[in-house]
XYZ file of C-alpha atoms in Angstrom:
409
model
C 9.902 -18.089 23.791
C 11.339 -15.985 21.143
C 11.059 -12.390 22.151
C 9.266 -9.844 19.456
C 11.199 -8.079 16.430
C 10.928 -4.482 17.113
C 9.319 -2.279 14.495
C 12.112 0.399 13.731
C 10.944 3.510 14.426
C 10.157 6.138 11.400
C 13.131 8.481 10.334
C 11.945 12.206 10.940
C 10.992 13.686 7.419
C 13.440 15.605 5.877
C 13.579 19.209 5.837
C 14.690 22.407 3.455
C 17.866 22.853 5.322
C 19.558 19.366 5.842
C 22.490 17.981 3.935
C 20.191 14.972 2.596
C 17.352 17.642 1.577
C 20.192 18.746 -1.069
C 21.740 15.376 -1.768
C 18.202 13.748 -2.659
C 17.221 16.964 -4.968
C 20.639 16.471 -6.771
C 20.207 13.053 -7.639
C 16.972 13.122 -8.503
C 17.534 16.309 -10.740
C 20.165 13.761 -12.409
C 17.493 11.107 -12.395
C 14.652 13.282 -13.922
C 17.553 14.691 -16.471
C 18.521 10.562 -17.456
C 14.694 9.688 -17.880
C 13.241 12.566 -20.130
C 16.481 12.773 -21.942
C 17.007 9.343 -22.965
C 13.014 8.305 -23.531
C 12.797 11.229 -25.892
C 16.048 12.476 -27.459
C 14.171 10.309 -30.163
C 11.484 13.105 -30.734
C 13.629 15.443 -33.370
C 14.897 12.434 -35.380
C 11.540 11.526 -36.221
C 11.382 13.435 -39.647
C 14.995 11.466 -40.384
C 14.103 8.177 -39.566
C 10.832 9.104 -41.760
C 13.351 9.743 -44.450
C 15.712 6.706 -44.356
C 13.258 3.965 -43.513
C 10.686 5.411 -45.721
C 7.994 5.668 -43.098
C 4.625 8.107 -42.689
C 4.956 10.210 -39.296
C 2.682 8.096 -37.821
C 5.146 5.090 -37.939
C 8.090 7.199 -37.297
C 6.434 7.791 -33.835
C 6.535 4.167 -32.983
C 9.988 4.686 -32.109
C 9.108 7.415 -29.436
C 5.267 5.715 -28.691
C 6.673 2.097 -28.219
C 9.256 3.471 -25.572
C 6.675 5.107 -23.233
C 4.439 2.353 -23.638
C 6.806 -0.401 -22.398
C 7.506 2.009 -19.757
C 3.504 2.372 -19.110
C 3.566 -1.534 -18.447
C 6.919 -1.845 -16.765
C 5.937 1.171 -13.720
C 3.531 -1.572 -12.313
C 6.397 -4.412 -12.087
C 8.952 -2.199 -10.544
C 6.775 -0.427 -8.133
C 6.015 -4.421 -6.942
C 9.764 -4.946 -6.927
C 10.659 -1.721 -5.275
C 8.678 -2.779 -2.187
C 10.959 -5.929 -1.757
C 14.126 -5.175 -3.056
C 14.188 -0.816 -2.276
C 13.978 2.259 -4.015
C 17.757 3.104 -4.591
C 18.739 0.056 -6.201
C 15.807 -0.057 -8.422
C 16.353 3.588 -9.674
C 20.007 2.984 -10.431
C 19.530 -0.132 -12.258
C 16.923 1.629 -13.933
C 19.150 4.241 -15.252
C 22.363 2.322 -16.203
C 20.573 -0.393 -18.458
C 18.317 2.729 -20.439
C 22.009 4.329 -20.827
C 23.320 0.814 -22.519
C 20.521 0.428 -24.408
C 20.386 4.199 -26.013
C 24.082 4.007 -27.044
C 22.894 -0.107 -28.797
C 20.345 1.862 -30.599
C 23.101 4.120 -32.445
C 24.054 0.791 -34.571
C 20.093 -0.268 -35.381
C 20.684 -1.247 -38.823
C 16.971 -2.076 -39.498
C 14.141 0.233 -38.117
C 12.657 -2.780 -36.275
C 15.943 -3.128 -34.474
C 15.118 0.788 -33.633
C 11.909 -0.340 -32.444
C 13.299 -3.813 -30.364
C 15.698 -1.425 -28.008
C 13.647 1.506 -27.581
C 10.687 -1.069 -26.408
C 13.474 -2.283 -23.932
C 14.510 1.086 -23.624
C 11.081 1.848 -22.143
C 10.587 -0.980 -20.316
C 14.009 -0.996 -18.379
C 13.028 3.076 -17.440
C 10.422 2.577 -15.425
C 12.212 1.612 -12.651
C 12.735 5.349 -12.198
C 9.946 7.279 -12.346
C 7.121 5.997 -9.874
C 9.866 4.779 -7.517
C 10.988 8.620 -7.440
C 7.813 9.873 -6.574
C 7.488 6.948 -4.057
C 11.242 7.800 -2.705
C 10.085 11.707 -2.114
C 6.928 10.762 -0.734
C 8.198 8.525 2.093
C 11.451 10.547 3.419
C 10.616 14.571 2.365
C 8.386 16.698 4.838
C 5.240 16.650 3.422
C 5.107 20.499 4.000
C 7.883 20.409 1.287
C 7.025 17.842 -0.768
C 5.759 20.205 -3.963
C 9.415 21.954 -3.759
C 11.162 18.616 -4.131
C 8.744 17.063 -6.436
C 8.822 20.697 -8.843
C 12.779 20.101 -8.512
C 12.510 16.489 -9.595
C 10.074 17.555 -12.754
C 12.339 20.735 -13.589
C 15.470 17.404 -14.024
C 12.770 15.919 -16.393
C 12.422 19.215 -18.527
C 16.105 19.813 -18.414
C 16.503 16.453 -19.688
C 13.779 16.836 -22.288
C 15.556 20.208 -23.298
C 18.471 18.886 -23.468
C 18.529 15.566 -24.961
C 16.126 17.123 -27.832
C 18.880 19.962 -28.768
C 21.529 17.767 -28.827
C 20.985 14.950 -30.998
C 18.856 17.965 -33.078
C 22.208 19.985 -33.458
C 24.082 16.653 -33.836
C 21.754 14.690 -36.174
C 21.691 17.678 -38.466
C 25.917 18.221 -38.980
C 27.040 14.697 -38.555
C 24.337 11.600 -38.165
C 21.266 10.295 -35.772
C 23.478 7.271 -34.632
C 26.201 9.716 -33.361
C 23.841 11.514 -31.788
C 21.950 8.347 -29.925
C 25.494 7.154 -28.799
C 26.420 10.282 -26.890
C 23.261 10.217 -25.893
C 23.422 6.680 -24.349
C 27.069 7.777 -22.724
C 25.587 10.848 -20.812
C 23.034 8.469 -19.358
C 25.319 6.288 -18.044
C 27.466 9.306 -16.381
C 23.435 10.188 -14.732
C 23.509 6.801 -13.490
C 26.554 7.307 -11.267
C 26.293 10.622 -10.302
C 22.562 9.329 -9.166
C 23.993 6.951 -7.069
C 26.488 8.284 -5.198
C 24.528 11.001 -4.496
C 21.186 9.773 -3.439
C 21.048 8.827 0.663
C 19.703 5.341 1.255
C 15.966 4.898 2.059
C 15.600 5.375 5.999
C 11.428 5.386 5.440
C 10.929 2.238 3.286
C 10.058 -0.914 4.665
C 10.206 -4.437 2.923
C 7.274 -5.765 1.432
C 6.037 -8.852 -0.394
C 2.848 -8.137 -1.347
C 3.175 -9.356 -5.135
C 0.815 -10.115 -7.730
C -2.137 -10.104 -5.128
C -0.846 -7.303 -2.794
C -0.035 -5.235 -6.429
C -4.494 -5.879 -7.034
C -5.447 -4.933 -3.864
C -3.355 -2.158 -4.105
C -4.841 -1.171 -7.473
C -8.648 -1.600 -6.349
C -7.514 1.062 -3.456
C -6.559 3.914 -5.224
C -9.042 3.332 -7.989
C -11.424 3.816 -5.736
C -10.869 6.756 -4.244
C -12.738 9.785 -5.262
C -9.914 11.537 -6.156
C -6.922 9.758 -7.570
C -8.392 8.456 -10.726
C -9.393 11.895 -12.052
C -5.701 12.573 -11.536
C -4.864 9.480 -13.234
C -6.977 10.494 -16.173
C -5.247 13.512 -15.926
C -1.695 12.016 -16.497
C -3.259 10.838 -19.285
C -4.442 13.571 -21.027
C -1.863 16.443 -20.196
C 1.084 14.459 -21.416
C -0.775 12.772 -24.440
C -0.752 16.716 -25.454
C 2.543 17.725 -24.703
C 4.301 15.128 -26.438
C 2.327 15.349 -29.536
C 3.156 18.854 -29.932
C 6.631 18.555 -29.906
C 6.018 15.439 -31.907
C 5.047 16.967 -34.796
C 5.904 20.675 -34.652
C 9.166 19.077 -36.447
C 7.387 18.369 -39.564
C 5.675 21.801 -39.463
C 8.736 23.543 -39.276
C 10.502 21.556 -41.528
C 8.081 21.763 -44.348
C 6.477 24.849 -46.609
C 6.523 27.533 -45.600
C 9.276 27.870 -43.222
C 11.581 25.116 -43.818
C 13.797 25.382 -41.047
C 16.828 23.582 -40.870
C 16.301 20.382 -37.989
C 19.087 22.053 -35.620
C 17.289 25.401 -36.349
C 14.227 23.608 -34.890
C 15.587 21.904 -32.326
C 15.694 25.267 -30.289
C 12.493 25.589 -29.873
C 13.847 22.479 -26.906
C 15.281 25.546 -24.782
C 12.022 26.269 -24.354
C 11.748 23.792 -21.533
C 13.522 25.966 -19.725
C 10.543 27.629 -18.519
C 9.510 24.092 -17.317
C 12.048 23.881 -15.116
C 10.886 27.007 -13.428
C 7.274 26.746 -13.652
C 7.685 23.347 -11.903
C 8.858 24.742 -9.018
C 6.927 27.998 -9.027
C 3.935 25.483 -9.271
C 5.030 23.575 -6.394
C 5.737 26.287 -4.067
C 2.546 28.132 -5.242
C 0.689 24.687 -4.499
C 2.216 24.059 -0.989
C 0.774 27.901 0.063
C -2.440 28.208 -1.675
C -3.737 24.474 -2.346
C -3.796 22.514 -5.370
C -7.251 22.510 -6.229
C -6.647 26.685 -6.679
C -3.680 26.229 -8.927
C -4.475 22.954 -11.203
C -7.343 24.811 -13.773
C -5.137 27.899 -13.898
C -2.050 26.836 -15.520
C -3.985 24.453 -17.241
C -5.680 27.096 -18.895
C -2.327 28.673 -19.942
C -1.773 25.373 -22.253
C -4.936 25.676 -23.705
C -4.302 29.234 -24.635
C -1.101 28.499 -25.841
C -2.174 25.284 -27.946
C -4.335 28.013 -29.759
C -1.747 30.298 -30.657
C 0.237 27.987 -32.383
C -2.301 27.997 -35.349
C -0.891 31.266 -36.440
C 1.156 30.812 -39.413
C 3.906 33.471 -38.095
C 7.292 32.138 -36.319
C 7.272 34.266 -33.481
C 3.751 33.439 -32.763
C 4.326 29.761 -32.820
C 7.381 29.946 -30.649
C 4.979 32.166 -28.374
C 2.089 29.372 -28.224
C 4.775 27.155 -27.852
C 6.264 28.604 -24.939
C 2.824 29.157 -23.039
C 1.508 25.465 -23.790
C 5.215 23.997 -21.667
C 5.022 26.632 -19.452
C 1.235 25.076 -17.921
C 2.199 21.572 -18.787
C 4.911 20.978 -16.017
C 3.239 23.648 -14.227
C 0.188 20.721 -13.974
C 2.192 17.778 -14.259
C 3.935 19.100 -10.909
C 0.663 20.136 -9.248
C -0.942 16.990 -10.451
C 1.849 14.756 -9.424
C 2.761 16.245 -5.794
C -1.080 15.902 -5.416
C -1.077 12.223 -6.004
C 1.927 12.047 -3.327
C -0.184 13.557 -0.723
C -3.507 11.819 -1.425
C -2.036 8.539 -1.450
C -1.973 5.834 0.972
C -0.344 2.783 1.142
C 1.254 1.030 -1.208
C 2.211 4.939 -2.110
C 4.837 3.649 -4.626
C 1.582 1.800 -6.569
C -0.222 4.916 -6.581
C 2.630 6.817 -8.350
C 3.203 4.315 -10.597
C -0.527 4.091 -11.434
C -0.436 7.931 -11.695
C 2.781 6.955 -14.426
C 1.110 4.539 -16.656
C -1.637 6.392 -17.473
C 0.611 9.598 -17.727
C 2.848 7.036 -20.598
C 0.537 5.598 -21.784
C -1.210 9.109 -22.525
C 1.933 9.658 -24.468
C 2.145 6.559 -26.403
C -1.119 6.789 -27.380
C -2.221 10.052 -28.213
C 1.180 10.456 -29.848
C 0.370 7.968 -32.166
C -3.171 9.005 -32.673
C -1.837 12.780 -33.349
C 0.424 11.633 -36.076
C -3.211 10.016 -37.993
C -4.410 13.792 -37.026
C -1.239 15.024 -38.613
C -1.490 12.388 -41.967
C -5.519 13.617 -42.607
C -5.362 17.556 -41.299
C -1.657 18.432 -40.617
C -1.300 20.809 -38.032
C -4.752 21.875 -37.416
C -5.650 18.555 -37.476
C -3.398 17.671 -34.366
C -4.377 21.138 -32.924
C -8.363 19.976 -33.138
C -7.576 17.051 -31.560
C -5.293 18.017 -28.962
C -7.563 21.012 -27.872
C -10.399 18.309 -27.809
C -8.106 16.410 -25.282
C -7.720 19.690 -23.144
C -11.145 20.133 -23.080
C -11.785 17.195 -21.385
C -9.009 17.678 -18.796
C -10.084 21.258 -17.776
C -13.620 19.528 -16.886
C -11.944 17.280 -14.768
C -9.790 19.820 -12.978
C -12.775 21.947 -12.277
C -14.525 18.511 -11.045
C -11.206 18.177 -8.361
C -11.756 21.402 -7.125
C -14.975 20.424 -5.161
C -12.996 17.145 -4.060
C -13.256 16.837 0.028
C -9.733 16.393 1.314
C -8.590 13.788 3.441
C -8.628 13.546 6.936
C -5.373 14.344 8.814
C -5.652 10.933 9.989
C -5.847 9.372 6.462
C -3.477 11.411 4.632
């Protein structure tokens, strides 16, 4: 008689405090850093590539909307493929092979080439994101959980920030390929530091659950009466953000401020008050409950959205400021609410949480740039405060959400 495998035990959650606590937010400030900067160092070139492919901004934005849709689709496969082959290895994979690709897209020679790698480009990424959230979710005390998450997101805005200034600055004095090469090399230097800092998994267990397991999954968190307003929320919030910075390039660019594209690529630093506002959100969450917070710094986005109809600098950079300030203010509320709602498979639920939030981005980018072709800016302003609309009436619906039992959450 063969005697029974024993179950290992659970690892104790980590804690503010212990050596891994500080290891795991490293890497996964260098993994958050990797993602946003690669997927969307794209976003200032658009007005160039507009220039020497001859394309409407609409079409430009295929080069930023194909990446995060690929990525939309790809979330689901490697939250499957997490279960059975782990959460480090995924993630570093993930990040090498969207460095390689970025630096193959500096010798596109054809605008479809652009379009072939950055689909890959997307596609290879999401083996980060969701598995991230799943990765915090499994080994951080859940009492800290909005801390690390906010750190993880503040990575992503650094990343934005920084990838956006960069090939900005660089594009403008030398060329966009230069600028997607380095680009590509300071992904692959993410990738290592990533891996040697991040501790092994000592909360994931194996799974096979596959195509099957990956429905059943799906049909559990979908119905739920909360996670698919946060879904739609994904959706909507970063649909908004990213068509803002989309297309504030043109605006700028154009009559009657025409700004030169490194002078515009500034406005980037102000994802610096991302990176705080994430984990000011986070914190504030843990103490006084998401449902409290959500609305409010969603509000501040719809204020600032406003603002930037002014036809004075200083007011736009204002607007600006306010509108990023709420978005990763929500995205980490949102998110770190997702992580504690979730059951198992928790990795599905953050990926599900992930495709909508890409696809929100893909999509409404695109439609923003028909906005942007028909009513320039207030025509992407109409829509986008349409959009915000629609997600303040859904995080006034969450606020009346039961919570979960202890014994379910």
């Amino acid at each position: 008689m063969q005697p029974a495998t024993a179950i290992p035990l659970p690892a104790a959650p980590i804690s503010p405090g212990a050596a891994d606590f500080k290891r795991i937010n490293r890497a996964m400030m260098f993994g958050g850093f990797s993602t946003f900067a690669l997927l969307y160092c794209v976003q200032p070139l658009m007005p160039m590539l507009s220039r020497e492919f001859a394309l409407t901004a609409a079409q430009s934005s295929l080069a930023l909307s194909l990446s995060t849709g690929m990525l939309a689709v790809s979330l689901l496969v490697s939250s499957m493929l997490s279960e059975r082959f782990g959460r480090k290895p995924m993630m570093v994979a993930s990040m090498t092979l969207g460095g390689i690709l970025t630096l193959l897209c500096a010798f596109a020679q054809t605008f479809p080439q652009v379009l072939v790698l950055r689909g890959l480009l997307g596609f290879m990424l999401g083996g980060m994101p969701a598995i991230a959230m799943a990765y915090l979710s499994e080994e951080i005390d859940p009492r800290s959980l909005g801390l690390s998450m906010g750190l993880y997101i503040s990575g992503s805005a650094f990343g934005g920030m920084l990838g956006r200034l960069l090939t900005s600055v660089i594009s403008d004095f030398y060329t966009w390929r230069l600028a997607l090469g380095l680009m590509g090399a300071a992904g692959m230097y993410a990738a290592w530091e990533f891996w040697r800092s991040l501790p092994a998994s000592k909360n994931f267990r194996p799974g096979s659950r596959g195509l099957a397991g990956l429905v059943r999954g799906a049909r559990s968190h979908l119905t739920d009466a909360g996670l698919p307003w946060l879904f739609a929320l994904a959706f909507l919030l970063m649909g908004t953000f990213v068509s803002l910075y989309n297309y504030i390039g043109y605006r700028l660019l154009g009559a009657p401020f025409a700004m030169r594209p490194s002078v515009v690529g500034l406005l980037s630093l102000l994802y610096l008050l991302g990176i705080f506002s994430s984990v000011w959100a986070g914190r504030l969450a843990d103490r006084l409950g998401r449902r409290n917070v959500l609305w409010l710094v969603m509000g501040a986005m719809a204020c600032g959205l406003l603002i930037t109809l002014i036809n004075y600098l200083p007011a736009i950079v204002l607007g600006m400021g306010l509108f990023t300030f709420g978005f990763f203010a929500s995205h980490s509320v949102a998110s770190s609410w997702v992580g504690r709602r979730a059951r198992a498979p928790q990795a599905l639920a953050s990926a599900l949480y992930l495709f909508f939030y890409y696809l929100g981005s893909s999509v409404v980018g695109w439609c923003a740039g028909v906005a942007w072709e028909h009513g320039q800016w207030r025509g992407v302003v109409a829509l986008l405060g349409a959009i915000l609309g629609g997600a303040l009436l859904i995080a006034l619906r969450l606020r009346t959400l039961a919570p979960l039992a202890p014994a379910e959450a």
